[in-house]
Coordinates of C-alpha atoms in Angstrom, one line a residue:
X249 CA -11.2 18.2 5.8
X250 CA -12.6 14.7 5.8
X251 CA -11.3 13.8 2.4
X252 CA -7.7 14.7 3.2
X253 CA -7.0 11.5 5.1
X254 CA -8.6 9.5 2.3
X255 CA -6.5 11.2 -0.3
X256 CA -3.3 10.9 1.8
X257 CA -3.9 7.1 2.1
X258 CA -4.3 6.7 -1.7
X259 CA -1.2 8.8 -2.3
X260 CA 0.8 6.6 0.1
X261 CA -0.3 3.5 -1.8
X262 CA 0.6 5.1 -5.1
X263 CA 4.1 6.2 -3.9
X264 CA 4.7 2.7 -2.5
X265 CA 3.6 1.2 -5.9
X266 CA 6.0 3.5 -7.7
X267 CA 8.9 2.4 -5.5
X268 CA 8.0 -1.2 -6.2
X269 CA 8.1 -0.6 -9.9
X270 CA 11.5 1.1 -9.6
X271 CA 12.9 -1.7 -7.4
X272 CA 12.1 -4.1 -10.3
X273 CA 13.5 -1.9 -13.0
X274 CA 16.8 -1.1 -11.3
X275 CA 18.3 -4.6 -11.7
X276 CA 17.2 -4.7 -15.4
X277 CA 18.8 -1.3 -16.1
X278 CA 21.9 -2.4 -14.3
X279 CA 22.3 -5.5 -16.4
X280 CA 21.4 -3.6 -19.5
X281 CA 24.2 -1.0 -18.8
X282 CA 26.7 -3.7 -18.4
X283 CA 25.7 -5.6 -21.5
X284 CA 25.7 -2.5 -23.6
X285 CA 29.1 -1.5 -22.3
X286 CA 30.8 -4.9 -23.0
X287 CA 31.2 -4.4 -26.8
X288 CA 32.5 -0.9 -26.3
X289 CA 35.1 -2.1 -23.7
X290 CA 36.1 -5.0 -26.0
X291 CA 36.8 -2.7 -28.9
X292 CA 38.7 -0.3 -26.6
X293 CA 40.8 -3.1 -25.3
X294 CA 41.7 -4.3 -28.8
X295 CA 42.6 -0.8 -29.9
X296 CA 44.8 -0.3 -26.9
X297 CA 46.6 -3.6 -27.2
X298 CA 49.4 -1.9 -29.1
X299 CA 50.6 -0.5 -25.8
X300 CA 48.9 2.8 -25.3
X301 CA 48.8 3.0 -21.5
X302 CA 46.8 6.2 -21.4
X303 CA 44.0 4.8 -23.5
X304 CA 44.0 1.5 -21.5
X305 CA 43.7 3.5 -18.3
X306 CA 40.8 5.4 -19.7
X307 CA 39.1 2.1 -20.6
X308 CA 39.6 0.7 -17.2
X309 CA 38.3 3.9 -15.6
X310 CA 35.2 3.7 -17.8
X311 CA 34.7 0.1 -16.9
X312 CA 35.0 0.8 -13.2
X313 CA 32.4 3.6 -13.5
X314 CA 30.0 1.3 -15.2
X315 CA 30.4 -1.3 -12.5
X316 CA 29.9 1.3 -9.8
X317 CA 26.7 2.5 -11.4
X318 CA 25.4 -1.1 -11.9
X319 CA 26.3 -1.9 -8.2
X320 CA 24.5 1.2 -7.0
X321 CA 21.4 0.3 -8.9
X322 CA 21.5 -3.3 -7.5
X323 CA 21.8 -1.9 -4.0
X324 CA 18.9 0.6 -4.5
X325 CA 16.6 -2.2 -5.7
X326 CA 16.0 -3.8 -2.2
X327 CA 16.0 -0.4 -0.5
X328 CA 13.3 0.9 -2.8
X329 CA 11.3 -2.3 -2.3
X330 CA 11.4 -1.9 1.5
X331 CA 10.5 1.8 1.2
X332 CA 7.6 0.8 -1.1
X333 CA 6.2 -1.7 1.4
X334 CA 6.5 0.8 4.3
X335 CA 4.6 3.5 2.2
X336 CA 1.9 1.0 1.2
X337 CA 1.5 -0.1 4.8
X338 CA 0.9 3.5 5.8
X339 CA -1.6 3.9 3.0
X340 CA -3.5 0.7 3.9
X341 CA -3.5 1.7 7.6
X342 CA -5.0 5.2 6.8
X343 CA -7.7 3.7 4.7
X344 CA -8.5 1.0 7.2
X345 CA -8.9 3.6 9.9
X346 CA -11.4 5.3 7.7
X347 CA -13.5 2.2 7.6
X348 CA -12.3 0.9 4.2
X349 CA -12.0 -2.9 4.0
X350 CA -8.3 -3.1 3.1
X351 CA -6.9 -4.5 6.3
X352 CA -5.5 -7.5 4.5
X353 CA -2.9 -5.3 2.8
X354 CA -1.8 -3.7 6.0
X355 CA -1.3 -7.1 7.7
X356 CA 0.6 -8.4 4.7
X357 CA 2.9 -5.4 4.7
X358 CA 3.6 -5.9 8.4
X359 CA 4.3 -9.6 7.8
X360 CA 6.8 -8.7 5.0
X361 CA 8.6 -6.2 7.2
X362 CA 8.8 -8.7 10.1
X363 CA 10.2 -11.3 7.6
X364 CA 13.0 -8.9 6.6
X365 CA 13.9 -8.5 10.3
X366 CA 14.0 -12.3 10.8
X367 CA 16.1 -12.7 7.7
X368 CA 18.7 -10.2 8.9
X369 CA 18.8 -12.0 12.3
X370 CA 19.2 -15.4 10.6
X371 CA 22.0 -14.1 8.4
X372 CA 23.8 -12.8 11.4
X373 CA 23.5 -16.1 13.2
X374 CA 24.7 -18.0 10.1
X375 CA 27.7 -15.7 9.6
X376 CA 28.8 -15.9 13.2
X377 CA 28.4 -19.7 13.4
X378 CA 30.1 -20.2 10.0
X379 CA 33.1 -18.1 11.2
X380 CA 33.3 -20.3 14.4
X381 CA 33.1 -23.4 12.3
X382 CA 35.9 -22.3 9.9
X383 CA 38.1 -21.3 12.8
X384 CA 38.1 -24.8 14.2
X385 CA 40.8 -27.3 13.1
X386 CA 38.2 -29.9 12.1
X387 CA 34.5 -30.5 12.0
X388 CA 34.9 -33.0 14.9
X389 CA 36.3 -30.2 17.1
X390 CA 33.2 -28.0 16.5
X391 CA 30.9 -27.8 19.4
X392 CA 27.2 -28.9 19.2
X393 CA 26.3 -25.2 19.7
X394 CA 27.9 -24.2 16.4
X395 CA 25.9 -26.8 14.4
X396 CA 22.8 -25.8 16.4
X397 CA 23.4 -22.2 15.5
X398 CA 23.7 -23.1 11.8
X399 CA 20.5 -25.1 12.0
X400 CA 18.6 -22.3 13.8
X401 CA 19.8 -19.7 11.4
X402 CA 18.8 -21.7 8.4
X403 CA 15.4 -22.5 9.9
X404 CA 14.8 -18.9 10.7
X405 CA 15.7 -17.9 7.2
X406 CA 13.2 -20.4 5.9
X407 CA 10.5 -19.0 8.2
X408 CA 11.4 -15.5 7.1
X409 CA 11.0 -16.5 3.4
X410 CA 7.6 -18.0 4.0
X411 CA 6.4 -15.0 6.0
X412 CA 7.7 -12.7 3.3
X413 CA 5.9 -14.6 0.5
X414 CA 2.7 -14.7 2.5
X415 CA 3.0 -11.0 3.2
X416 CA 3.5 -10.1 -0.5
X417 CA 0.5 -12.2 -1.4
X418 CA -1.6 -10.4 1.2
X419 CA -0.4 -7.0 -0.1
X420 CA -1.6 -8.0 -3.6
X421 CA -5.0 -9.0 -2.2
X422 CA -5.2 -5.7 -0.3
X423 CA -4.4 -3.9 -3.5
X424 CA -7.3 -5.7 -5.2
X425 CA -9.5 -4.7 -2.3
X426 CA -8.7 -1.1 -2.8
X427 CA -9.8 -1.3 -6.5
X428 CA -13.0 -3.1 -5.4
X429 CA -13.7 -0.5 -2.7
X430 CA -13.3 2.5 -5.0
X431 CA -14.8 0.8 -8.0
X432 CA -11.6 1.1 -10.1
X433 CA -11.4 -2.0 -12.3
X434 CA -7.8 -1.2 -13.5
X435 CA -6.6 -1.4 -9.9
X436 CA -8.4 -4.7 -9.4
X437 CA -6.9 -6.2 -12.6
X438 CA -3.4 -4.9 -11.5
X439 CA -3.8 -6.5 -8.1
X440 CA -4.8 -9.8 -9.7
X441 CA -1.8 -9.7 -12.1
X442 CA 0.6 -9.0 -9.2
X443 CA -0.9 -11.8 -7.2
X444 CA -0.7 -14.3 -10.1
X445 CA 2.9 -13.1 -10.8
X446 CA 4.0 -13.8 -7.3
X447 CA 2.3 -17.2 -7.2
X448 CA 4.1 -18.1 -10.4
X449 CA 7.4 -16.9 -8.9
X450 CA 7.1 -19.6 -6.3
X451 CA 7.7 -22.1 -9.0
X452 CA 9.8 -19.9 -11.3
X453 CA 13.0 -21.9 -10.4
X454 CA 11.7 -24.7 -12.7
X455 CA 12.2 -22.8 -15.9
X456 CA 13.6 -19.4 -17.1
X457 CA 10.5 -18.8 -19.1
X458 CA 8.3 -19.0 -16.0
X459 CA 10.5 -16.5 -14.2
X460 CA 10.2 -14.1 -17.1
X461 CA 6.5 -14.4 -17.3
X462 CA 6.2 -13.9 -13.5
X463 CA 8.3 -10.8 -13.7
X464 CA 6.3 -9.3 -16.6
X465 CA 3.0 -10.0 -14.9
X466 CA 4.1 -8.4 -11.7
X467 CA 5.5 -5.2 -13.3
X468 CA 2.5 -4.8 -15.6
X469 CA 0.3 -5.3 -12.5
X470 CA 2.1 -2.6 -10.6
X471 CA 1.9 -0.2 -13.5
X472 CA -1.9 -0.7 -13.8
X473 CA -2.3 -0.2 -10.0
X474 CA -0.2 3.0 -10.1
X475 CA -2.3 4.3 -13.0
X476 CA -5.6 3.4 -11.3
X477 CA -4.6 4.9 -8.0
X478 CA -3.9 8.2 -9.8
X479 CA -7.5 8.0 -11.1
X480 CA -8.8 7.4 -7.6
X481 CA -6.8 10.4 -6.3
X482 CA -8.4 12.6 -9.0
X483 CA -11.9 11.5 -8.1
X484 CA -11.3 12.2 -4.4
X485 CA -10.1 15.7 -5.1
X486 CA -13.3 16.2 -7.0
X487 CA -15.4 14.9 -4.1
X488 CA -16.3 11.7 -5.9
X489 CA -16.0 8.4 -4.0
X490 CA -18.1 5.3 -4.5
X491 CA -20.2 4.0 -1.5
X492 CA -22.8 1.4 -1.3
X493 CA -26.4 2.7 -1.5
X494 CA -28.3 1.3 1.5
X495 CA -30.6 3.8 3.1
X496 CA -32.2 2.8 6.4
X497 CA -36.0 2.9 6.8
X498 CA -36.0 3.9 10.4
X499 CA -33.6 6.7 10.0
X500 CA -34.5 8.8 13.0
X501 CA -33.2 6.3 15.6
X502 CA -30.3 4.3 14.4
X503 CA -28.6 2.5 17.3
X504 CA -25.2 1.0 17.3
X505 CA -25.6 -2.2 19.2
X506 CA -23.0 -1.8 21.8
X507 CA -23.9 -1.4 25.5
X508 CA -21.5 1.4 26.2
X509 CA -22.9 4.1 23.9
X510 CA -25.8 5.3 21.8
X511 CA -25.6 7.3 18.6
X512 CA -28.5 8.4 16.2
X513 CA -29.9 11.3 14.2
X514 CA -32.4 13.7 15.7
X515 CA -35.2 14.8 13.3
X516 CA -34.5 15.5 9.7
X517 CA -31.6 17.4 8.2
X518 CA -31.5 19.9 5.2
X519 CA -29.2 20.4 2.3
X520 CA -29.0 23.9 0.8
X521 CA -27.9 25.0 -2.6
X522 CA -24.5 26.4 -1.3
X523 CA -23.5 22.8 -0.5
X524 CA -24.1 22.8 3.3
X525 CA -26.0 20.0 4.9
X526 CA -27.3 20.6 8.4
X527 CA -28.1 17.6 10.7
X528 CA -28.5 17.0 14.4
X529 CA -26.9 13.9 16.0
X530 CA -27.3 12.6 19.5
X531 CA -24.3 10.9 21.0
X532 CA -24.0 9.3 24.4
X533 CA -20.3 9.7 24.4
X534 CA -17.5 11.6 22.7
X535 CA -17.0 10.6 19.1
X536 CA -15.3 11.8 15.9
X537 CA -16.9 12.0 12.5
X538 CA -14.4 10.7 10.0
X539 CA -16.3 11.1 6.7
X540 CA -19.7 11.9 5.2
X541 CA -20.9 10.8 1.8
X542 CA -24.2 11.4 0.0
X543 CA -25.4 8.0 -1.1
X544 CA -26.1 7.4 -4.7
X545 CA -24.2 10.4 -5.9
X546 CA -20.7 9.5 -4.6
X547 CA -20.3 13.0 -3.1
X548 CA -17.9 13.1 -0.1
X549 CA -17.9 16.0 2.3
X550 CA -15.0 18.5 2.1
X551 CA -15.5 19.8 5.6
X552 CA -17.3 18.7 8.8
X553 CA -18.0 21.2 11.6
X554 CA -17.8 20.2 14.3
X555 CA -16.0 16.9 13.6
X556 CA -15.9 16.0 17.3
X557 CA -19.3 15.0 18.9
X558 CA -19.8 15.6 22.6
X559 CA -22.4 13.9 24.8
X560 CA -25.9 15.1 24.0
X561 CA -27.2 16.8 20.9
X562 CA -24.8 18.1 18.3
X563 CA -25.7 20.4 15.4
X564 CA -23.3 19.4 12.6
X565 CA -22.7 21.2 9.3
X566 CA -21.4 19.2 6.4
X567 CA -20.1 20.8 3.2
X568 CA -20.3 19.2 -0.2
X569 CA -18.9 20.4 -3.6
X570 CA -20.4 19.9 -7.0
X571 CA -24.1 19.5 -6.1
X572 CA -25.2 20.2 -9.7
X573 CA -26.2 16.5 -10.2
X574 CA -28.1 16.3 -6.9
X575 CA -31.8 15.9 -7.3
X576 CA -34.2 17.9 -5.0
X577 CA -35.9 15.9 -2.3
X578 CA -34.8 13.4 0.4
X579 CA -31.2 12.3 0.4
X580 CA -29.3 9.8 2.6
X581 CA -25.9 10.7 4.0
X582 CA -23.5 7.9 5.1
X583 CA -21.5 8.9 8.2
X584 CA -18.4 7.0 9.3
X585 CA -17.7 7.8 13.0
X586 CA -15.0 6.8 15.4
X587 CA -16.5 6.0 18.8
X588 CA -13.9 5.0 21.3
X589 CA -11.7 3.3 18.7
X590 CA -14.6 1.5 17.1
X591 CA -15.7 2.5 13.6
X592 CA -19.4 3.1 13.4
X593 CA -21.4 3.7 10.2
X594 CA -24.8 5.3 10.4
X595 CA -27.1 6.9 7.8
X596 CA -28.6 10.4 8.3
X597 CA -31.6 11.7 6.3
X598 CA -31.6 15.2 4.8
X599 CA -33.9 17.1 2.3
X600 CA -32.2 18.9 -0.5
X601 CA -33.9 22.3 -1.2
X602 CA -31.9 24.0 -4.0

């Protein structure tokens, strides 16, 4: 079904957003667990000062357990952040392949993942060169290669940090683009808050208050995005997806201006009351219909048969659900088609006869 890929892309974005929320909450929960436990441990220590070794052992065991839990949460935070970016990249990629203008987010996610790889490499270089420097009897005995390694590792870490920051900013912009594409204001607002939050984080070292404001903006933004993506998923399952309304006057011969192929509608199609739309398309080469949407009603097709066009005339059947709002008469159907790796958008004309 044509909407399955669209829904999968949104779900990947939503899962990634959830992981980002959790990655921000884990350190807070970890610190909260430690702070809450401190008074209890203090009271236990005082009560066991009389020399009760068993009670003291229990207190130490409890403290160790709390520290382990806190440490695990701290470790999970960056892991979930990376998993979130990977999931969001997959979501952006799926939507981009469907012709949605969200490529900025995919590029940003790629930059962020590359920055992590560079950061790991830089840390390895710094650790190795630091060990070499420590093992020498004096700084004067250290070779130029050791200092060059430290300089290179530090420089690579700076480059990684810059790429990571740019990547996160582009992901935020991509999230805004998703909200704009699907006409979901809450996702747009969330994307803006995340963007502003990360921009503020660049200067958050100046004051603690700025760091707190930055954190709050980012997490609220992610929560809004997560909620809005849920709404988009619901709309897609109902066959509702916003598209621009731009019918073409010369609908019978719509040419894609590339020299290697020709693609257009033959004659006029029909839409029946059972939700089937019948159109004939001429294609000069093999192509794949990715999605079909009735303009002005935000109705996306739930099946396309055949989805693959062969050279020559192709009789295509599109099925739409929920036609109760569709008015009788001429309708325009936006088709997104993959032709040799290029995304082509054409408009077919069909008459609805309930």
